[in-house]
mmCIF file of C-alpha atoms in Angstrom:
data_model
loop_
_atom_site.group_PDB
_atom_site.id
_atom_site.type_symbol
_atom_site.label_atom_id
_atom_site.label_comp_id
_atom_site.label_asym_id
_atom_site.label_seq_id
_atom_site.Cartn_x
_atom_site.Cartn_y
_atom_site.Cartn_z
ATOM 1 C CA MET A 1 -0.136 -21.239 -6.554
ATOM 2 C CA ARG A 2 1.084 -17.990 -4.945
ATOM 3 C CA VAL A 3 -0.589 -14.821 -5.987
ATOM 4 C CA ALA A 4 0.819 -11.401 -4.908
ATOM 5 C CA THR A 5 -0.247 -7.803 -5.493
ATOM 6 C CA TRP A 6 2.071 -4.887 -4.961
ATOM 7 C CA ASN A 7 1.736 -1.091 -5.671
ATOM 8 C CA VAL A 8 5.311 -0.368 -6.496
ATOM 9 C CA ASN A 9 4.955 3.364 -6.840
ATOM 10 C CA SER A 10 7.202 3.591 -9.874
ATOM 11 C CA VAL A 11 8.521 0.169 -11.058
ATOM 12 C CA LYS A 12 11.730 1.635 -12.593
ATOM 13 C CA GLN A 13 12.704 2.993 -9.226
ATOM 14 C CA ARG A 14 11.778 -0.233 -7.614
ATOM 15 C CA ILE A 15 13.711 -2.689 -9.775
ATOM 16 C CA PRO A 16 16.588 -3.213 -7.285
ATOM 17 C CA ARG A 17 13.918 -4.393 -4.734
ATOM 18 C CA LEU A 18 11.436 -6.034 -7.133
ATOM 19 C CA LEU A 19 13.920 -8.616 -8.730
ATOM 20 C CA PRO A 20 15.341 -9.910 -5.432
ATOM 21 C CA TRP A 21 11.776 -10.048 -3.942
ATOM 22 C CA LEU A 22 10.698 -12.180 -6.980
ATOM 23 C CA ASP A 23 13.677 -14.488 -6.213
ATOM 24 C CA GLU A 24 12.842 -14.726 -2.599
ATOM 25 C CA ARG A 25 9.065 -15.114 -2.567
ATOM 26 C CA ARG A 26 8.740 -16.817 -6.003
ATOM 27 C CA PRO A 27 5.012 -15.947 -6.760
ATOM 28 C CA ASP A 28 3.476 -17.617 -9.623
ATOM 29 C CA VAL A 29 1.323 -14.529 -10.437
ATOM 30 C CA VAL A 30 2.198 -10.927 -9.630
ATOM 31 C CA CYS A 31 -0.140 -7.941 -9.944
ATOM 32 C CA LEU A 32 1.694 -4.571 -10.001
ATOM 33 C CA GLN A 33 0.320 -1.182 -9.829
ATOM 34 C CA GLU A 34 1.624 2.452 -10.378
ATOM 35 C CA THR A 35 4.203 1.135 -12.794
ATOM 36 C CA LYS A 36 4.481 4.678 -14.390
ATOM 37 C CA LEU A 37 5.872 3.464 -17.584
ATOM 38 C CA SER A 38 4.688 3.051 -21.189
ATOM 39 C CA ASP A 39 4.219 -0.572 -22.482
ATOM 40 C CA GLU A 40 7.463 -0.251 -24.459
ATOM 41 C CA ALA A 41 9.514 1.248 -21.623
ATOM 42 C CA PHE A 42 8.283 -1.467 -19.176
ATOM 43 C CA HIS A 43 9.424 -4.326 -21.545
ATOM 44 C CA ASP A 44 12.782 -2.449 -22.265
ATOM 45 C CA VAL A 45 13.711 -2.230 -18.399
ATOM 46 C CA LEU A 46 12.189 -5.514 -17.129
ATOM 47 C CA GLY A 47 11.314 -7.793 -20.060
ATOM 48 C CA ALA A 48 14.642 -9.740 -20.153
ATOM 49 C CA ASP A 49 14.878 -10.191 -16.370
ATOM 50 C CA LEU A 50 11.274 -11.228 -16.005
ATOM 51 C CA ALA A 51 11.517 -13.787 -18.908
ATOM 52 C CA GLU A 52 14.696 -15.221 -17.294
ATOM 53 C CA ARG A 53 12.473 -15.930 -14.237
ATOM 54 C CA GLY A 54 9.791 -17.567 -16.256
ATOM 55 C CA TYR A 55 7.246 -14.788 -16.318
ATOM 56 C CA ALA A 56 4.939 -13.991 -19.142
ATOM 57 C CA ILE A 57 3.987 -10.204 -19.126
ATOM 58 C CA ALA A 58 0.814 -8.240 -19.586
ATOM 59 C CA HIS A 59 1.328 -4.566 -19.164
ATOM 60 C CA HIS A 60 -1.114 -1.762 -19.491
ATOM 61 C CA GLY A 61 0.876 1.581 -19.331
ATOM 62 C CA GLN A 62 0.309 5.375 -19.323
ATOM 63 C CA GLY A 63 3.761 6.846 -19.229
ATOM 64 C CA GLN A 64 4.518 8.778 -16.066
ATOM 65 C CA TRP A 65 1.093 8.116 -14.435
ATOM 66 C CA ASN A 66 -0.867 4.891 -13.315
ATOM 67 C CA GLY A 67 0.078 1.696 -15.097
ATOM 68 C CA VAL A 68 -0.756 -1.858 -14.162
ATOM 69 C CA ALA A 69 0.852 -5.224 -14.884
ATOM 70 C CA LEU A 70 0.298 -8.978 -14.627
ATOM 71 C CA LEU A 71 3.285 -11.341 -14.429
ATOM 72 C CA SER A 72 2.434 -15.128 -14.632
ATOM 73 C CA LYS A 73 4.250 -18.451 -14.634
ATOM 74 C CA VAL A 74 0.980 -20.340 -14.917
ATOM 75 C CA GLY A 75 -0.465 -18.990 -18.078
ATOM 76 C CA LEU A 76 -1.458 -15.686 -19.307
ATOM 77 C CA ASP A 77 -4.585 -16.186 -21.477
ATOM 78 C CA ASP A 78 -7.317 -13.819 -22.779
ATOM 79 C CA VAL A 79 -5.580 -10.604 -21.801
ATOM 80 C CA THR A 80 -7.936 -7.737 -21.386
ATOM 81 C CA THR A 81 -7.109 -4.105 -20.676
ATOM 82 C CA GLY A 82 -9.726 -2.196 -18.746
ATOM 83 C CA PHE A 83 -13.243 -3.654 -18.500
ATOM 84 C CA ASP A 84 -16.730 -3.240 -19.884
ATOM 85 C CA ASP A 85 -17.925 0.435 -19.804
ATOM 86 C CA MET A 86 -15.031 1.556 -17.766
ATOM 87 C CA PRO A 87 -15.363 5.284 -17.344
ATOM 88 C CA GLY A 88 -12.551 7.696 -18.096
ATOM 89 C CA TYR A 89 -11.481 10.939 -16.601
ATOM 90 C CA PRO A 90 -11.745 13.807 -16.961
ATOM 91 C CA ASP A 91 -14.235 12.783 -19.761
ATOM 92 C CA PRO A 92 -15.608 9.376 -20.400
ATOM 93 C CA ALA A 93 -13.422 8.826 -23.459
ATOM 94 C CA THR A 94 -10.157 9.453 -21.614
ATOM 95 C CA LEU A 95 -9.394 5.944 -20.300
ATOM 96 C CA GLU A 96 -6.702 5.566 -17.704
ATOM 97 C CA ALA A 97 -4.450 2.713 -17.337
ATOM 98 C CA ARG A 98 -5.971 1.267 -14.172
ATOM 99 C CA ALA A 99 -6.892 -2.309 -15.006
ATOM 100 C CA VAL A 100 -5.552 -5.333 -16.703
ATOM 101 C CA SER A 101 -6.768 -8.991 -16.457
ATOM 102 C CA ALA A 102 -6.000 -12.398 -17.740
ATOM 103 C CA VAL A 103 -6.827 -16.099 -17.084
ATOM 104 C CA CYS A 104 -3.926 -17.420 -14.906
ATOM 105 C CA GLY A 105 -4.010 -20.989 -13.643
ATOM 106 C CA GLY A 106 -7.618 -21.160 -14.279
ATOM 107 C CA LEU A 107 -8.667 -17.994 -12.628
ATOM 108 C CA ARG A 108 -9.468 -14.582 -14.032
ATOM 109 C CA ILE A 109 -7.076 -12.392 -12.174
ATOM 110 C CA TYR A 110 -7.157 -8.603 -12.288
ATOM 111 C CA SER A 111 -4.480 -6.160 -11.402
ATOM 112 C CA LEU A 112 -6.348 -2.923 -10.311
ATOM 113 C CA TYR A 113 -5.328 0.541 -9.475
ATOM 114 C CA VAL A 114 -8.507 2.059 -8.267
ATOM 115 C CA PRO A 115 -8.796 5.954 -8.545
ATOM 116 C CA ASN A 116 -7.890 7.729 -5.312
ATOM 117 C CA GLY A 117 -10.872 10.155 -5.174
ATOM 118 C CA ARG A 118 -8.809 12.934 -3.747
ATOM 119 C CA VAL A 119 -11.483 14.813 -1.824
ATOM 120 C CA PRO A 120 -15.031 13.490 -0.923
ATOM 121 C CA ASP A 121 -17.679 14.932 -3.116
ATOM 122 C CA SER A 122 -15.220 16.178 -5.885
ATOM 123 C CA ASP A 123 -15.235 15.208 -9.514
ATOM 124 C CA HIS A 124 -12.347 12.768 -8.708
ATOM 125 C CA TYR A 125 -14.439 11.182 -5.986
ATOM 126 C CA ARG A 126 -17.578 10.632 -8.109
ATOM 127 C CA TYR A 127 -15.240 9.168 -10.834
ATOM 128 C CA LYS A 128 -13.975 6.822 -8.360
ATOM 129 C CA LEU A 129 -17.563 5.549 -7.427
ATOM 130 C CA THR A 130 -18.591 5.324 -10.990
ATOM 131 C CA TRP A 131 -15.499 3.359 -11.941
ATOM 132 C CA LEU A 132 -15.961 0.867 -9.079
ATOM 133 C CA ALA A 133 -19.658 0.421 -9.848
ATOM 134 C CA ALA A 134 -18.703 -0.211 -13.523
ATOM 135 C CA LEU A 135 -16.104 -2.857 -12.477
ATOM 136 C CA ALA A 136 -18.652 -4.757 -10.283
ATOM 137 C CA LYS A 137 -21.161 -4.712 -13.106
ATOM 138 C CA SER A 138 -18.565 -6.103 -15.556
ATOM 139 C CA ILE A 139 -17.695 -9.241 -13.522
ATOM 140 C CA SER A 140 -19.608 -12.095 -15.218
ATOM 141 C CA GLU A 141 -18.066 -15.056 -13.324
ATOM 142 C CA PRO A 142 -17.317 -14.118 -9.841
ATOM 143 C CA SER A 143 -16.633 -17.523 -8.582
ATOM 144 C CA SER A 144 -13.449 -17.901 -10.712
ATOM 145 C CA THR A 145 -12.387 -14.161 -10.079
ATOM 146 C CA LEU A 146 -9.584 -12.595 -8.227
ATOM 147 C CA LEU A 147 -9.509 -8.867 -7.864
ATOM 148 C CA CYS A 148 -6.032 -7.819 -6.715
ATOM 149 C CA GLY A 149 -4.629 -4.340 -6.250
ATOM 150 C CA ASP A 150 -4.600 -0.994 -4.610
ATOM 151 C CA MET A 151 -8.217 -0.365 -3.919
ATOM 152 C CA ASN A 152 -7.602 2.951 -2.326
ATOM 153 C CA ILE A 153 -10.485 2.063 0.208
ATOM 154 C CA ALA A 154 -9.857 0.775 3.733
ATOM 155 C CA PRO A 155 -12.854 -1.678 4.207
ATOM 156 C CA ALA A 156 -13.567 -0.811 7.872
ATOM 157 C CA ASP A 157 -12.315 1.342 10.750
ATOM 158 C CA ALA A 158 -10.208 -1.588 11.880
ATOM 159 C CA ASP A 159 -8.120 -1.019 8.629
ATOM 160 C CA VAL A 160 -6.823 2.234 9.606
ATOM 161 C CA PHE A 161 -4.523 3.193 12.495
ATOM 162 C CA ASP A 162 -6.997 5.683 13.843
ATOM 163 C CA PRO A 163 -10.337 6.592 12.264
ATOM 164 C CA ASP A 164 -10.194 10.106 13.671
ATOM 165 C CA ALA A 165 -7.085 10.895 11.602
ATOM 166 C CA TYR A 166 -9.136 10.282 8.325
ATOM 167 C CA VAL A 167 -12.159 12.342 9.106
ATOM 168 C CA GLY A 168 -12.949 14.339 6.029
ATOM 169 C CA HIS A 169 -10.750 12.298 3.886
ATOM 170 C CA THR A 170 -11.262 9.776 1.171
ATOM 171 C CA HIS A 171 -10.580 5.986 1.613
ATOM 172 C CA VAL A 172 -12.877 5.679 4.493
ATOM 173 C CA THR A 173 -16.276 7.307 3.534
ATOM 174 C CA GLU A 174 -19.395 5.239 3.525
ATOM 175 C CA PRO A 175 -20.059 5.562 -0.151
ATOM 176 C CA GLU A 176 -16.627 4.159 -0.908
ATOM 177 C CA ARG A 177 -17.087 1.434 1.559
ATOM 178 C CA ALA A 178 -20.535 0.717 0.177
ATOM 179 C CA ALA A 179 -18.909 0.486 -3.417
ATOM 180 C CA LEU A 180 -16.433 -1.946 -2.059
ATOM 181 C CA SER A 181 -19.071 -4.080 -0.453
ATOM 182 C CA ALA A 182 -20.711 -4.632 -3.700
ATOM 183 C CA PHE A 183 -17.966 -7.106 -4.536
ATOM 184 C CA ALA A 184 -18.809 -9.075 -1.377
ATOM 185 C CA GLU A 185 -22.431 -9.317 -2.611
ATOM 186 C CA LEU A 186 -21.080 -10.926 -5.679
ATOM 187 C CA GLY A 187 -19.352 -13.533 -3.639
ATOM 188 C CA LEU A 188 -15.802 -12.232 -3.515
ATOM 189 C CA HIS A 189 -14.156 -12.580 -0.162
ATOM 190 C CA ASP A 190 -11.468 -10.293 1.344
ATOM 191 C CA VAL A 191 -9.079 -13.273 1.908
ATOM 192 C CA VAL A 192 -6.654 -11.528 4.276
ATOM 193 C CA ARG A 193 -9.434 -10.222 6.538
ATOM 194 C CA ASP A 194 -11.182 -13.586 6.410
ATOM 195 C CA ARG A 195 -8.085 -15.436 7.489
ATOM 196 C CA TRP A 196 -7.222 -12.787 10.349
ATOM 197 C CA PRO A 197 -10.549 -11.271 11.378
ATOM 198 C CA ASP A 198 -9.269 -9.769 14.577
ATOM 199 C CA SER A 199 -5.586 -8.774 13.687
ATOM 200 C CA ARG A 200 -4.083 -5.364 12.966
ATOM 201 C CA VAL A 201 -3.232 -5.651 9.374
ATOM 202 C CA PHE A 202 -1.903 -2.608 7.188
ATOM 203 C CA SER A 203 -0.422 -2.508 3.690
ATOM 204 C CA TYR A 204 0.347 1.060 3.188
ATOM 205 C CA TRP A 205 2.335 3.541 5.372
ATOM 206 C CA ASP A 206 2.852 7.221 4.547
ATOM 207 C CA TYR A 207 6.457 8.017 3.806
ATOM 208 C CA ARG A 208 6.698 10.639 6.581
ATOM 209 C CA ALA A 209 9.214 9.927 9.305
ATOM 210 C CA GLY A 210 8.079 7.398 11.831
ATOM 211 C CA MET A 211 4.765 6.390 10.247
ATOM 212 C CA PHE A 212 6.009 2.910 9.170
ATOM 213 C CA HIS A 213 8.071 2.131 12.313
ATOM 214 C CA LYS A 214 5.109 3.132 14.490
ATOM 215 C CA ASP A 215 2.780 1.052 12.276
ATOM 216 C CA LEU A 216 0.526 4.042 11.585
ATOM 217 C CA GLY A 217 -0.867 2.570 8.345
ATOM 218 C CA MET A 218 -3.946 1.532 6.516
ATOM 219 C CA ARG A 219 -5.050 -1.604 4.651
ATOM 220 C CA ILE A 220 -6.039 -0.541 1.114
ATOM 221 C CA ASP A 221 -4.261 -3.262 -0.828
ATOM 222 C CA LEU A 222 -6.656 -6.180 -1.101
ATOM 223 C CA ILE A 223 -7.113 -9.541 -2.711
ATOM 224 C CA LEU A 224 -10.897 -10.228 -3.313
ATOM 225 C CA ALA A 225 -11.478 -13.866 -4.355
ATOM 226 C CA GLY A 226 -14.455 -15.841 -5.504
ATOM 227 C CA GLU A 227 -15.443 -19.206 -4.077
ATOM 228 C CA SER A 228 -13.397 -21.471 -6.250
ATOM 229 C CA ALA A 229 -10.253 -19.602 -4.925
ATOM 230 C CA THR A 230 -11.304 -18.966 -1.379
ATOM 231 C CA ASP A 231 -11.870 -22.694 -0.834
ATOM 232 C CA ARG A 232 -8.213 -23.183 -1.686
ATOM 233 C CA VAL A 233 -6.658 -20.537 0.464
ATOM 234 C CA ALA A 234 -3.721 -21.963 2.562
ATOM 235 C CA ALA A 235 -2.267 -18.647 3.749
ATOM 236 C CA ALA A 236 -2.973 -14.909 3.263
ATOM 237 C CA TRP A 237 -0.605 -12.349 4.408
ATOM 238 C CA VAL A 238 1.157 -8.892 3.953
ATOM 239 C CA ASP A 239 4.890 -9.044 3.223
ATOM 240 C CA ARG A 240 5.891 -6.159 5.486
ATOM 241 C CA LYS A 241 9.558 -7.040 4.920
ATOM 242 C CA ALA A 242 9.441 -5.492 1.419
ATOM 243 C CA ARG A 243 8.354 -2.231 2.834
ATOM 244 C CA LYS A 244 11.555 -2.030 5.012
ATOM 245 C CA GLY A 245 15.029 -0.817 4.082
ATOM 246 C CA THR A 246 16.186 1.815 1.523
ATOM 247 C CA LYS A 247 13.958 3.373 -1.190
ATOM 248 C CA PRO A 248 10.879 1.221 -0.653
ATOM 249 C CA SER A 249 7.462 1.635 -2.097
ATOM 250 C CA ASP A 250 5.056 3.029 0.526
ATOM 251 C CA HIS A 251 3.002 -0.087 -0.063
ATOM 252 C CA ALA A 252 3.862 -3.623 0.918
ATOM 253 C CA PRO A 253 2.838 -6.690 -1.150
ATOM 254 C CA VAL A 254 -0.221 -8.915 -0.226
ATOM 255 C CA ILE A 255 0.242 -12.525 -0.807
ATOM 256 C CA VAL A 256 -2.320 -15.361 -1.034
ATOM 257 C CA ASP A 257 -1.249 -18.954 -1.233
ATOM 258 C CA LEU A 258 -3.642 -21.479 -2.816
ATOM 259 C CA ASP A 259 -3.498 -25.084 -2.151
ATOM 260 C CA GLU A 260 -0.056 -24.969 -0.439
ATOM 261 C CA ALA A 261 1.691 -22.461 1.629
ATOM 262 C CA PRO A 262 5.385 -22.689 1.103
ATOM 263 C CA ASP A 263 6.227 -20.592 4.136
ATOM 264 C CA GLY A 264 3.379 -21.999 6.301
ATOM 265 C CA ASP A 265 0.504 -20.229 7.544
ATOM 266 C CA ILE A 266 2.826 -17.635 8.966
ATOM 267 C CA GLY A 267 0.648 -14.724 10.229
ATOM 268 C CA PRO A 268 -1.156 -11.561 8.977
ATOM 269 C CA VAL A 269 1.983 -9.313 8.721
ATOM 270 C CA VAL A 270 5.426 -10.667 8.211
ATOM 271 C CA PRO A 271 7.363 -9.621 10.027
ATOM 272 C CA PRO A 272 5.193 -7.974 12.568
ATOM 273 C CA PRO A 273 5.975 -4.422 13.668
ATOM 274 C CA SER A 274 8.132 -4.260 16.699
ATOM 275 C CA ASN A 275 6.898 -1.100 18.190
ATOM 276 C CA PRO A 276 3.432 -0.254 17.159
ATOM 277 C CA ALA A 277 1.734 2.871 18.504
ATOM 278 C CA LYS A 278 -1.384 2.192 20.431
ATOM 279 C CA ARG A 279 -4.681 2.897 18.438
ATOM 280 C CA GLY A 280 -5.752 6.400 18.790
ATOM 281 C CA SER A 281 -2.609 7.548 20.680
ATOM 282 C CA SER A 282 -0.783 9.313 17.943
ATOM 283 C CA LYS A 283 -2.982 12.363 17.377
ATOM 284 C CA VAL A 284 -1.823 12.419 13.708
ATOM 285 C CA LYS A 285 -3.964 14.145 11.120
ATOM 286 C CA LEU A 286 -3.089 13.013 7.586
ATOM 287 C CA PRO A 287 -3.076 15.359 4.641
ATOM 288 C CA GLN A 288 -4.344 13.771 1.319
ATOM 289 C CA THR A 289 -1.192 12.096 -0.209
ATOM 290 C CA SER A 290 -0.275 13.508 -3.557
ATOM 291 C CA HIS A 291 1.544 10.419 -5.015
ATOM 292 C CA GLU A 292 -1.677 8.491 -5.246
ATOM 293 C CA SER A 293 -3.860 9.792 -7.958
#
């Protein structure tokens, strides 16, 4: 079974890329984030094309903001939007469309778009930490769970092109990383990093000129898997090809193959960057990106 997660950063804009990618990679389960459509609009623009390809759809939308989806060829049972005690923003009753889960192929799979946090110690930042803590507390059967999505946290300094570039920013602070490590304490494994412990692996590159081609990125799109899935991992990788070309998302899909690897165990990033800047050599200071909320 092939499971993929992809922050498409507006699915309507990405349709000319998404459908050919589905035909090429043939994932059995797809987790999408930042769809930026209502449920009705998602089905209007993609329902027929996805049904033609054999996908059942669970979409949890919020119009022009957020939005998550699950597409599955291997069952879509017990669909749940959000999770127990999920906090809202700006008040607890205002729930955002950031989580949807279902049982697919015997696993509880989540498509997650974790809040960005914006600025350390801000209300957005505290919301992010509270949201993650509530998610961790809500997981009742971690062994059969896959958390997939844009976590908006780089798990370690190795997951950013230069730690100095992120000083004073979210995504890399100790409280965020501690919140992420709570899932490891539940028994969930970062399958890409487990597979490639010493490799340079990124999944997101800022749109600014040269960032992608120099491989000045970060790894914030993750698949965290319980024991019943990690024991089956045959390959785990970032599909960098999907970030190339015209009008891409700023994120690349992350793929995990369970039981069988149709493309083989082909490496951590496919294809690898041809001319990556050396770590710490760029002197780039990143602003907070405005498109991730």
